[in-house]
Short mmCIF file of C-alpha atoms and ligand atoms in Angstrom, two decimals:
data_model
loop_
_atom_site.label_atom_id
_atom_site.label_comp_id
_atom_site.label_asym_id
_atom_site.label_seq_id
_atom_site.Cartn_x
_atom_site.Cartn_y
_atom_site.Cartn_z
CA MET A 206 -5.66 -2.88 -6.17
CA THR A 207 -7.32 -0.56 -3.67
CA ILE A 208 -5.79 -0.46 -0.21
CA VAL A 209 -8.29 0.04 2.61
CA ILE A 210 -7.32 0.81 6.17
CA THR A 211 -9.49 1.31 9.23
CA ALA A 212 -9.45 4.27 11.60
CA PHE A 213 -11.56 5.61 14.46
CA GLU A 214 -14.79 7.27 13.44
CA ARG A 215 -13.98 9.67 16.30
CA SER A 216 -10.40 9.51 17.49
CA PRO A 217 -10.00 9.95 21.27
CA ASP A 218 -7.25 12.52 20.65
CA GLY A 219 -9.47 14.58 18.33
CA GLY A 220 -7.37 13.62 15.31
CA LYS A 221 -4.04 14.94 16.60
CA GLY A 222 -2.12 12.10 15.00
CA LEU A 223 -1.75 9.93 18.10
CA ALA A 224 -3.95 6.99 17.10
CA ARG A 225 -2.15 4.20 15.32
CA ASP A 226 -3.70 4.65 11.89
CA THR A 227 -1.43 7.73 11.57
CA ARG A 228 1.72 5.64 11.21
CA VAL A 229 0.09 3.51 8.51
CA ARG A 230 -1.16 6.57 6.65
CA TRP A 231 2.32 8.07 6.94
CA ALA A 232 3.98 4.96 5.49
CA LEU A 233 1.50 4.89 2.59
CA GLU A 234 2.16 8.57 1.92
CA GLU A 235 5.94 8.08 2.03
CA VAL A 236 5.83 5.44 -0.69
CA GLY A 237 3.11 7.25 -2.67
CA LEU A 238 0.35 4.66 -2.43
CA PRO A 239 -3.27 5.83 -2.59
CA TYR A 240 -5.59 4.35 0.03
CA GLU A 241 -9.12 4.46 1.31
CA VAL A 242 -10.23 4.64 4.92
CA ARG A 243 -13.13 2.78 6.50
CA LEU A 244 -14.16 4.51 9.70
CA VAL A 245 -15.30 2.36 12.61
CA SER A 246 -17.01 3.34 15.81
CA PHE A 247 -15.87 2.12 19.23
CA GLU A 248 -18.85 -0.25 19.33
CA ALA A 249 -18.42 -1.60 15.78
CA LYS A 250 -14.76 -2.40 16.43
CA LYS A 251 -15.75 -5.09 18.91
CA GLU A 252 -18.26 -6.78 16.59
CA GLN A 253 -18.36 -8.55 13.25
CA PRO A 254 -17.40 -7.77 10.54
CA HIS A 255 -14.49 -5.82 12.10
CA LEU A 256 -13.55 -8.73 14.37
CA GLY A 257 -13.03 -10.81 11.24
CA LEU A 258 -10.28 -8.36 10.25
CA HIS A 259 -8.81 -7.75 13.69
CA PRO A 260 -9.05 -10.52 16.29
CA PHE A 261 -8.60 -8.00 19.13
CA GLY A 262 -11.15 -5.50 17.88
CA LEU A 263 -8.67 -2.64 17.43
CA ILE A 264 -7.60 -0.27 14.67
CA PRO A 265 -5.77 -0.07 12.33
CA THR A 266 -6.31 -2.89 9.86
CA TYR A 267 -5.09 -3.11 6.28
CA GLU A 268 -6.79 -4.76 3.32
CA GLU A 269 -5.18 -5.24 -0.09
CA GLY A 270 -7.18 -7.64 -2.21
CA ASP A 271 -7.31 -10.94 -0.29
CA LEU A 272 -4.60 -9.87 2.12
CA VAL A 273 -5.80 -8.70 5.53
CA LEU A 274 -3.29 -7.45 8.10
CA PHE A 275 -3.51 -6.02 11.61
CA GLU A 276 -0.82 -4.61 13.97
CA SER A 277 0.56 -1.27 12.85
CA GLY A 278 4.14 -2.60 12.89
CA ALA A 279 3.35 -5.51 10.59
CA ILE A 280 1.40 -3.22 8.27
CA VAL A 281 4.19 -0.65 8.01
CA LEU A 282 6.76 -3.40 7.46
CA HIS A 283 4.62 -4.90 4.69
CA ILE A 284 4.38 -1.52 2.97
CA ALA A 285 8.10 -0.85 3.42
CA GLU A 286 9.15 -4.24 2.09
CA ASN A 287 7.04 -3.99 -1.02
CA HIS A 288 7.63 -0.40 -2.09
CA LEU A 289 10.67 1.80 -2.47
CA GLY A 290 11.35 4.57 0.00
CA LEU A 291 11.22 3.20 3.53
CA LEU A 292 13.95 0.56 3.69
CA PRO A 293 17.52 0.74 2.39
CA GLU A 294 18.68 -1.62 -0.36
CA ASP A 295 21.81 -2.70 1.50
CA PRO A 296 20.91 -5.88 3.47
CA GLY A 297 22.71 -4.81 6.65
CA ALA A 298 21.20 -1.32 6.68
CA ARG A 299 17.80 -2.87 5.93
CA ALA A 300 18.09 -5.25 8.88
CA ARG A 301 19.12 -2.37 11.14
CA ALA A 302 16.16 -0.24 10.01
CA ILE A 303 13.82 -3.14 10.86
CA THR A 304 15.59 -3.49 14.20
CA TRP A 305 14.71 0.15 14.97
CA MET A 306 11.08 -0.57 14.11
CA PHE A 307 11.06 -3.38 16.66
CA ALA A 308 12.91 -1.23 19.19
CA ALA A 309 10.26 1.47 18.83
CA LEU A 310 7.39 -0.96 19.27
CA SER A 311 8.72 -3.34 21.87
CA THR A 312 11.21 -1.32 23.91
CA VAL A 313 10.22 2.36 23.70
CA GLU A 314 6.44 2.29 23.23
CA PRO A 315 5.44 0.03 26.19
CA PRO A 316 6.54 2.36 29.01
CA ILE A 317 5.02 5.34 27.15
CA LEU A 318 1.67 3.53 26.96
CA GLU A 319 1.74 2.97 30.72
CA ILE A 320 1.00 6.66 31.22
CA VAL A 321 -2.35 6.25 29.48
CA ILE A 322 -3.14 3.24 31.70
CA VAL A 323 -2.25 5.12 34.90
CA ARG A 324 -4.20 8.22 33.89
CA PHE A 325 -7.35 6.65 32.49
CA ALA A 326 -7.68 3.16 33.94
CA GLU A 327 -6.07 3.66 37.36
CA GLY A 328 -6.59 7.38 37.91
CA ASP A 329 -9.08 6.78 40.75
CA LYS A 330 -6.73 4.55 42.74
CA PRO A 331 -5.12 6.03 45.85
CA TRP A 332 -1.68 5.03 44.57
CA SER A 333 -2.04 6.33 41.01
CA GLU A 334 -0.10 9.62 41.50
CA GLU A 335 2.78 7.72 43.06
CA ARG A 336 2.76 5.15 40.27
CA LEU A 337 2.62 7.89 37.64
CA GLU A 338 5.95 9.25 38.89
CA LEU A 339 7.52 5.77 38.71
CA VAL A 340 6.22 5.30 35.17
CA LYS A 341 7.54 8.71 34.13
CA ASP A 342 10.98 7.82 35.49
CA ARG A 343 10.99 4.59 33.48
CA ILE A 344 10.12 6.54 30.34
CA ARG A 345 12.89 9.06 31.12
CA ASP A 346 15.39 6.19 31.40
CA ARG A 347 14.44 4.90 27.94
CA LEU A 348 14.38 8.35 26.35
CA ALA A 349 17.78 9.17 27.85
CA GLN A 350 19.25 6.03 26.25
CA LEU A 351 17.68 6.83 22.90
CA SER A 352 18.82 10.44 23.17
CA ASP A 353 22.41 9.28 23.79
CA ARG A 354 22.30 7.00 20.75
CA LEU A 355 20.78 9.59 18.42
CA GLY A 356 23.17 12.36 19.50
CA ASP A 357 23.31 15.02 16.78
CA ALA A 358 22.32 12.66 13.97
CA GLU A 359 19.39 13.53 11.75
CA TRP A 360 17.96 10.00 11.71
CA LEU A 361 18.73 6.81 13.65
CA ASP A 362 20.84 5.06 11.02
CA GLY A 363 21.70 7.06 7.92
CA GLU A 364 18.78 7.96 5.68
CA PHE A 365 15.20 8.26 6.97
CA SER A 366 13.64 4.79 7.15
CA ALA A 367 10.66 2.86 8.47
CA GLY A 368 12.65 2.65 11.72
CA ASP A 369 12.48 6.43 12.07
CA LEU A 370 8.83 6.50 11.01
CA MET A 371 7.97 4.11 13.83
CA MET A 372 10.25 5.72 16.42
CA VAL A 373 8.92 9.22 15.73
CA SER A 374 5.33 7.90 15.87
CA VAL A 375 6.03 6.36 19.28
CA LEU A 376 7.88 9.41 20.62
CA LEU A 377 5.00 11.70 19.71
CA ARG A 378 2.90 9.77 22.22
CA SER A 379 5.26 11.00 24.97
CA ARG A 380 4.90 14.67 24.06
CA PRO A 381 1.59 15.47 25.87
CA SER A 382 3.19 14.45 29.19
CA GLY A 383 6.04 16.91 28.62
CA LEU A 384 8.62 14.12 28.72
CA LEU A 385 9.69 14.40 25.08
CA ASP A 386 10.66 18.05 25.52
CA GLU A 387 13.02 17.09 28.35
CA PHE A 388 15.27 15.70 25.59
CA PRO A 389 15.85 18.48 23.05
CA ASN A 390 17.55 16.26 20.45
CA LEU A 391 14.61 13.81 20.56
CA ALA A 392 12.08 16.64 20.37
CA ALA A 393 13.93 18.01 17.32
CA TYR A 394 14.09 14.51 15.80
CA ALA A 395 10.32 14.07 16.21
CA ALA A 396 9.77 17.55 14.74
CA ARG A 397 11.87 16.56 11.68
CA GLY A 398 9.57 13.58 11.20
CA GLU A 399 6.47 15.74 11.54
CA ALA A 400 7.87 18.20 9.00
CA ARG A 401 8.06 15.57 6.26
CA PRO A 402 5.43 16.24 3.59
CA ALA A 403 4.19 12.64 3.85
CA TYR A 404 3.59 13.00 7.59
CA ARG A 405 1.80 16.28 7.07
CA ARG A 406 -0.54 14.74 4.51
CA ALA A 407 -1.24 11.80 6.83
CA PHE A 408 -1.88 14.12 9.78
CA ALA A 409 -4.15 16.41 7.77
CA ALA A 410 -6.20 13.47 6.49
CA GLN A 411 -6.76 12.18 10.00
CA LEU A 412 -7.56 15.59 11.41
CA ALA A 413 -10.06 16.24 8.62
CA ILE A 414 -12.09 13.23 9.74
CA ASN A 415 -12.13 14.45 13.31
CA ALA A 416 -12.68 18.15 12.66
CA PRO A 417 -15.47 19.38 14.96
CA ASP A 418 -17.42 20.97 12.11
CA ARG A 419 -17.30 17.85 9.93
CA VAL A 420 -20.74 16.82 8.74
CA SER A 421 -21.24 13.08 9.31
CA ASP A 422 -22.05 11.01 6.25
N1 LIG B 146 -0.38 -3.17 18.84
C1 LIG B 146 -1.51 -2.65 18.09
C2 LIG B 146 -1.01 -1.90 16.85
O1 LIG B 146 0.11 -1.37 16.90
O2 LIG B 146 -1.72 -1.86 15.83
C3 LIG B 146 -2.33 -1.76 19.02
C4 LIG B 146 -3.58 -1.27 18.34
C5 LIG B 146 -4.38 -0.37 19.27
O3 LIG B 146 -4.25 -0.39 20.52
N2 LIG B 146 -5.24 0.43 18.65
C6 LIG B 146 -6.04 1.38 19.42
C7 LIG B 146 -7.47 0.92 19.56
O4 LIG B 146 -8.04 0.40 18.63
C8 LIG B 146 -6.07 2.68 18.66
S1 LIG B 146 -4.70 3.65 18.89
N3 LIG B 146 -8.04 1.18 20.73
C9 LIG B 146 -9.43 0.95 20.96
C10 LIG B 146 -9.72 0.00 22.05
O5 LIG B 146 -8.83 -0.36 22.82
O6 LIG B 146 -10.89 -0.41 22.12
C11 LIG B 146 -4.83 3.96 20.65
C12 LIG B 146 -4.95 5.38 20.97
C13 LIG B 146 -6.06 5.84 21.58
C14 LIG B 146 -6.11 7.14 21.98
C15 LIG B 146 -5.06 7.98 21.75
N4 LIG B 146 -5.11 9.32 22.18
O7 LIG B 146 -6.15 9.79 22.61
O8 LIG B 146 -4.10 9.99 22.16
C16 LIG B 146 -3.95 7.51 21.13
C17 LIG B 146 -3.90 6.19 20.75
#
């Protein structure tokens, strides 16, 4: 059955792996599943038929026969639960890997996303510079806690899992601000994720779509 995901026709980051289809592509590559990509424009995302797939008019979505999913976390979990390679067999280790997925999405990602809001939605406000510093400090607090937990370990809990895939994806969003590099063990952890062949294939596929010399279909 063909798997189809959606991605930006033109990613705001120029295809540098920061949009959320990257984590879905990465998961599919890790488990060795082929997939197709339907590109959507910013305008088309907010209209039918895309709204029928994603109630909030965002990317990514995931179609597999009659099954339609949205939310990158739910999509990666679905892939990980149904294919070998992203979740351990042991029930306890499996539950912990899923816990790290949730931690990435609901505890680490929200403060990191605030930077985008301050820069792009509130950048013209007289208080935005001051708020940016507060937001950065909140991110530092979270990254410091994560850095302490990771220590010298290669991955968060034993073997690489969907928890690491999600955490690395989230951490990469903090790199442009310079915050990730303030924590060398987290920067090295993210680099280990990026070095995985599956990540590299996912990144290359997204970049190819956004390459400046790409001829539009
Ligand atoms: N919780 C949802 C999920 O995890 O799937 C969030 C989905 C989401 O916000 N998708 C974004 C979107 O569709 C794409 S990734 N945004 C369009 C809109 O809001 O209309 C967001 C994104 C945009 C730009 C960069 N960048 O330039 O670095 C990175 C990520």
